[in-house]
Amino acid sequence: MTTPPPLSGSPGREEAPWYWVQFEPGRRKGNAMPPGGDLAALILGLTVSAGNVPQMWPFYRTRVDDALASRGQVPDHLVAEHMALALFASHQQGQAQLMHRPGVRLGAATRALHDRFSLEGVEGRMAAAAQARSLNAVFNHLRGLVSQLAVIGQPLDYTRLLADLRSWPFPESRSRTLRTWGSDYHAWTRTPVS
């Protein structure tokens, strides 16, 4: 397979949406904040690999092929969701507003860091994330960027970030993701990202 499986705003019509989506205005839990207990469980994913945190299992929405599951294998698309959940929880913890905001892609959100952090530091983190070749490596670099976004209260589209992570194992898809990150980050206009 040369491209990741398709990703929509929801895992499937009959299934619950991605964890962060249910808190969007107009959704079932819209305008509520994710419970602290949920966030505490999801943050465990920052240091423990996908499938190995029983507290996270109820929050996974990615379907896993029965054959893979019977062999104890965790597919890349579940690893990506695990990472997105952990990053979201890290970003959301202690915030008064929802840190998932549809349409705010990583490059544009990161550009907002220039108001608080050094240009060299932000660009260094972006470059390190962009140069990462493995899913684990990009995740480690994104952790630093997300912690900075949390400091300034800058939301991010976690459904889009999940799609970006799911693209990482596929060179052609990863290249498209990198072009999007770069063009959003280096946009000519300085419109507010909120």
mmCIF file of C-alpha atoms in Angstrom:
data_model
loop_
_atom_site.group_PDB
_atom_site.id
_atom_site.type_symbol
_atom_site.label_atom_id
_atom_site.label_comp_id
_atom_site.label_asym_id
_atom_site.label_seq_id
_atom_site.Cartn_x
_atom_site.Cartn_y
_atom_site.Cartn_z
ATOM 1 C CA MET A 1 0.000 0.000 0.000
ATOM 2 C CA THR A 2 1.434 3.395 -0.984
ATOM 3 C CA THR A 3 -1.168 5.669 0.593
ATOM 4 C CA PRO A 4 -2.863 5.669 3.973
ATOM 5 C CA PRO A 5 -6.446 4.475 4.366
ATOM 6 C CA PRO A 6 -9.013 7.265 3.850
ATOM 7 C CA LEU A 7 -9.800 9.480 6.818
ATOM 8 C CA SER A 8 -12.955 11.487 7.293
ATOM 9 C CA GLY A 9 -14.120 13.610 10.200
ATOM 10 C CA SER A 10 -15.657 10.496 11.683
ATOM 11 C CA PRO A 11 -14.565 6.838 11.711
ATOM 12 C CA GLY A 12 -17.870 5.678 10.266
ATOM 13 C CA ARG A 13 -21.529 6.565 10.197
ATOM 14 C CA GLU A 14 -22.493 3.961 12.774
ATOM 15 C CA GLU A 15 -19.528 4.663 15.070
ATOM 16 C CA ALA A 16 -18.733 7.479 17.468
ATOM 17 C CA PRO A 17 -16.626 10.329 16.029
ATOM 18 C CA TRP A 18 -12.971 10.782 16.837
ATOM 19 C CA TYR A 19 -12.714 11.537 20.541
ATOM 20 C CA TRP A 20 -12.031 15.293 20.177
ATOM 21 C CA VAL A 21 -14.802 15.838 17.585
ATOM 22 C CA GLN A 22 -17.614 15.102 20.055
ATOM 23 C CA PHE A 23 -16.749 18.316 21.962
ATOM 24 C CA GLU A 24 -17.172 20.618 18.936
ATOM 25 C CA PRO A 25 -20.093 23.059 19.123
ATOM 26 C CA GLY A 26 -23.241 21.417 17.766
ATOM 27 C CA ARG A 27 -22.056 17.909 18.658
ATOM 28 C CA ARG A 28 -23.384 15.597 21.359
ATOM 29 C CA LYS A 29 -21.020 17.010 24.008
ATOM 30 C CA GLY A 30 -20.559 20.353 22.272
ATOM 31 C CA ASN A 31 -19.329 23.233 24.413
ATOM 32 C CA ALA A 32 -18.364 20.810 27.215
ATOM 33 C CA MET A 33 -14.710 20.229 28.025
ATOM 34 C CA PRO A 34 -13.180 16.745 27.942
ATOM 35 C CA PRO A 35 -13.263 15.278 31.473
ATOM 36 C CA GLY A 36 -10.027 15.344 33.436
ATOM 37 C CA GLY A 37 -10.167 11.563 33.907
ATOM 38 C CA ASP A 38 -10.259 11.064 30.136
ATOM 39 C CA LEU A 39 -7.298 13.395 29.656
ATOM 40 C CA ALA A 40 -5.316 11.644 32.396
ATOM 41 C CA ALA A 41 -5.877 8.287 30.672
ATOM 42 C CA LEU A 42 -4.970 9.662 27.240
ATOM 43 C CA ILE A 43 -1.790 11.367 28.436
ATOM 44 C CA LEU A 44 -0.427 7.923 29.311
ATOM 45 C CA GLY A 45 -0.065 7.487 25.558
ATOM 46 C CA LEU A 46 2.788 9.999 25.518
ATOM 47 C CA THR A 47 5.135 7.435 27.040
ATOM 48 C CA VAL A 48 3.509 4.046 26.367
ATOM 49 C CA SER A 49 3.029 2.609 22.887
ATOM 50 C CA ALA A 50 -0.282 2.009 21.123
ATOM 51 C CA GLY A 51 -2.360 -0.875 22.407
ATOM 52 C CA ASN A 52 -0.443 -1.093 25.691
ATOM 53 C CA VAL A 53 -2.526 1.391 27.690
ATOM 54 C CA PRO A 54 -5.790 -0.290 28.730
ATOM 55 C CA GLN A 55 -7.119 3.066 29.944
ATOM 56 C CA MET A 56 -6.976 4.321 26.330
ATOM 57 C CA TRP A 57 -8.796 1.399 24.726
ATOM 58 C CA PRO A 58 -12.305 2.908 25.165
ATOM 59 C CA PHE A 59 -11.195 6.021 23.269
ATOM 60 C CA TYR A 60 -9.842 4.293 20.139
ATOM 61 C CA ARG A 61 -12.095 4.546 17.100
ATOM 62 C CA THR A 62 -9.805 2.959 14.505
ATOM 63 C CA ARG A 63 -10.904 -0.463 13.360
ATOM 64 C CA VAL A 64 -8.256 -3.152 13.519
ATOM 65 C CA ASP A 65 -8.287 -6.116 11.171
ATOM 66 C CA ASP A 66 -9.086 -9.347 13.041
ATOM 67 C CA ALA A 67 -6.068 -11.111 11.549
ATOM 68 C CA LEU A 68 -3.693 -8.416 12.838
ATOM 69 C CA ALA A 69 -5.390 -8.352 16.224
ATOM 70 C CA SER A 70 -5.114 -12.127 16.577
ATOM 71 C CA ARG A 71 -1.354 -11.837 16.013
ATOM 72 C CA GLY A 72 -1.050 -8.954 18.501
ATOM 73 C CA GLN A 73 -0.014 -6.501 15.781
ATOM 74 C CA VAL A 74 -0.925 -2.843 15.967
ATOM 75 C CA PRO A 75 -1.388 -1.231 12.530
ATOM 76 C CA ASP A 76 0.159 2.160 11.758
ATOM 77 C CA HIS A 77 -3.251 3.839 11.507
ATOM 78 C CA LEU A 78 -4.037 2.838 15.125
ATOM 79 C CA VAL A 79 -0.582 4.010 16.205
ATOM 80 C CA ALA A 80 -1.377 7.365 14.572
ATOM 81 C CA GLU A 81 -4.704 7.638 16.406
ATOM 82 C CA HIS A 82 -2.991 6.720 19.697
ATOM 83 C CA MET A 83 -0.461 9.509 19.125
ATOM 84 C CA ALA A 84 -3.132 12.049 18.174
ATOM 85 C CA LEU A 85 -5.132 11.195 21.308
ATOM 86 C CA ALA A 86 -2.071 11.606 23.535
ATOM 87 C CA LEU A 87 -1.098 14.897 21.871
ATOM 88 C CA PHE A 88 -4.656 16.189 22.164
ATOM 89 C CA ALA A 89 -4.810 15.331 25.878
ATOM 90 C CA SER A 90 -1.462 16.991 26.498
ATOM 91 C CA HIS A 91 -2.651 20.093 24.633
ATOM 92 C CA GLN A 92 -6.097 20.175 26.267
ATOM 93 C CA GLN A 93 -5.073 19.645 29.885
ATOM 94 C CA GLY A 94 -5.614 22.820 31.922
ATOM 95 C CA GLN A 95 -7.239 24.757 29.054
ATOM 96 C CA ALA A 96 -10.513 26.666 29.368
ATOM 97 C CA GLN A 97 -11.403 26.260 25.671
ATOM 98 C CA LEU A 98 -11.342 23.271 23.347
ATOM 99 C CA MET A 99 -7.884 22.828 21.777
ATOM 100 C CA HIS A 100 -9.341 21.003 18.775
ATOM 101 C CA ARG A 101 -10.476 23.487 16.145
ATOM 102 C CA PRO A 102 -11.412 22.290 12.643
ATOM 103 C CA GLY A 103 -9.495 24.026 9.878
ATOM 104 C CA VAL A 104 -6.456 25.093 11.947
ATOM 105 C CA ARG A 105 -3.683 23.014 10.439
ATOM 106 C CA LEU A 106 -0.304 22.434 12.079
ATOM 107 C CA GLY A 107 1.709 24.907 9.996
ATOM 108 C CA ALA A 108 -0.706 27.787 10.616
ATOM 109 C CA ALA A 109 -1.047 26.996 14.326
ATOM 110 C CA THR A 110 2.720 26.817 14.710
ATOM 111 C CA ARG A 111 3.134 30.192 12.991
ATOM 112 C CA ALA A 112 1.230 31.688 15.946
ATOM 113 C CA LEU A 113 4.127 30.670 18.213
ATOM 114 C CA HIS A 114 6.247 33.506 16.800
ATOM 115 C CA ASP A 115 4.492 35.954 19.121
ATOM 116 C CA ARG A 116 5.793 34.162 22.216
ATOM 117 C CA PHE A 117 8.806 32.044 21.269
ATOM 118 C CA SER A 118 11.976 32.761 19.287
ATOM 119 C CA LEU A 119 11.709 32.397 15.535
ATOM 120 C CA GLU A 120 14.819 30.170 15.507
ATOM 121 C CA GLY A 121 13.393 27.871 18.174
ATOM 122 C CA VAL A 122 10.038 27.468 16.453
ATOM 123 C CA GLU A 123 11.604 26.938 13.040
ATOM 124 C CA GLY A 124 14.033 24.435 14.531
ATOM 125 C CA ARG A 125 11.175 22.386 15.982
ATOM 126 C CA MET A 126 9.224 22.545 12.711
ATOM 127 C CA ALA A 127 12.288 21.506 10.709
ATOM 128 C CA ALA A 128 13.009 18.605 13.082
ATOM 129 C CA ALA A 129 9.413 17.367 12.774
ATOM 130 C CA ALA A 130 9.506 17.706 8.981
ATOM 131 C CA GLN A 131 12.783 15.785 8.711
ATOM 132 C CA ALA A 132 11.583 12.880 10.852
ATOM 133 C CA ARG A 133 11.230 9.728 8.795
ATOM 134 C CA SER A 134 9.508 7.466 11.304
ATOM 135 C CA LEU A 135 6.146 7.862 12.975
ATOM 136 C CA ASN A 136 7.778 7.713 16.415
ATOM 137 C CA ALA A 137 10.298 10.403 15.502
ATOM 138 C CA VAL A 138 7.688 12.850 14.199
ATOM 139 C CA PHE A 139 5.566 12.169 17.292
ATOM 140 C CA ASN A 140 8.458 13.097 19.582
ATOM 141 C CA HIS A 141 9.000 16.384 17.745
ATOM 142 C CA LEU A 142 5.270 17.164 17.681
ATOM 143 C CA ARG A 143 5.159 16.763 21.470
ATOM 144 C CA GLY A 144 7.412 19.804 21.794
ATOM 145 C CA LEU A 145 5.373 21.877 19.358
ATOM 146 C CA VAL A 146 2.084 20.912 21.018
ATOM 147 C CA SER A 147 3.422 21.847 24.451
ATOM 148 C CA GLN A 148 4.291 25.294 23.077
ATOM 149 C CA LEU A 149 0.842 25.612 21.475
ATOM 150 C CA ALA A 150 -0.667 24.809 24.889
ATOM 151 C CA VAL A 151 1.344 27.613 26.499
ATOM 152 C CA ILE A 152 -0.245 30.194 24.194
ATOM 153 C CA GLY A 153 -3.675 28.481 24.097
ATOM 154 C CA GLN A 154 -3.502 28.004 20.308
ATOM 155 C CA PRO A 155 -5.995 25.362 19.055
ATOM 156 C CA LEU A 156 -5.216 22.825 16.344
ATOM 157 C CA ASP A 157 -7.296 20.611 14.053
ATOM 158 C CA TYR A 158 -6.706 17.153 15.530
ATOM 159 C CA THR A 159 -8.625 15.362 12.794
ATOM 160 C CA ARG A 160 -6.216 16.912 10.279
ATOM 161 C CA LEU A 161 -3.228 16.097 12.507
ATOM 162 C CA LEU A 162 -4.427 12.485 12.673
ATOM 163 C CA ALA A 163 -4.542 12.381 8.864
ATOM 164 C CA ASP A 164 -1.021 13.836 8.785
ATOM 165 C CA LEU A 165 0.237 11.150 11.169
ATOM 166 C CA ARG A 166 -1.506 8.425 9.189
ATOM 167 C CA SER A 167 0.279 9.657 6.054
ATOM 168 C CA TRP A 168 3.743 9.441 7.636
ATOM 169 C CA PRO A 169 4.654 5.809 6.789
ATOM 170 C CA PHE A 170 3.937 6.463 3.086
ATOM 171 C CA PRO A 171 6.637 8.610 1.373
ATOM 172 C CA GLU A 172 4.343 10.130 -1.263
ATOM 173 C CA SER A 173 1.631 11.022 1.266
ATOM 174 C CA ARG A 174 4.234 12.283 3.745
ATOM 175 C CA SER A 175 5.592 14.598 1.015
ATOM 176 C CA ARG A 176 2.111 16.082 0.493
ATOM 177 C CA THR A 177 1.757 16.577 4.256
ATOM 178 C CA LEU A 178 5.142 18.310 4.424
ATOM 179 C CA ARG A 179 4.235 20.636 1.545
ATOM 180 C CA THR A 180 1.032 21.586 3.373
ATOM 181 C CA TRP A 181 2.879 22.177 6.665
ATOM 182 C CA GLY A 182 5.459 24.312 4.884
ATOM 183 C CA SER A 183 3.025 26.410 2.874
ATOM 184 C CA ASP A 184 0.820 26.998 5.943
ATOM 185 C CA TYR A 185 3.792 27.861 8.145
ATOM 186 C CA HIS A 186 5.405 30.206 5.625
ATOM 187 C CA ALA A 187 2.171 31.822 4.434
ATOM 188 C CA TRP A 188 2.600 35.382 3.156
ATOM 189 C CA THR A 189 -0.418 36.696 4.967
ATOM 190 C CA ARG A 190 -0.379 37.255 8.704
ATOM 191 C CA THR A 191 -4.027 36.576 9.422
ATOM 192 C CA PRO A 192 -4.843 35.565 12.983
ATOM 193 C CA VAL A 193 -5.064 31.822 13.545
ATOM 194 C CA SER A 194 -7.825 31.103 16.043
#
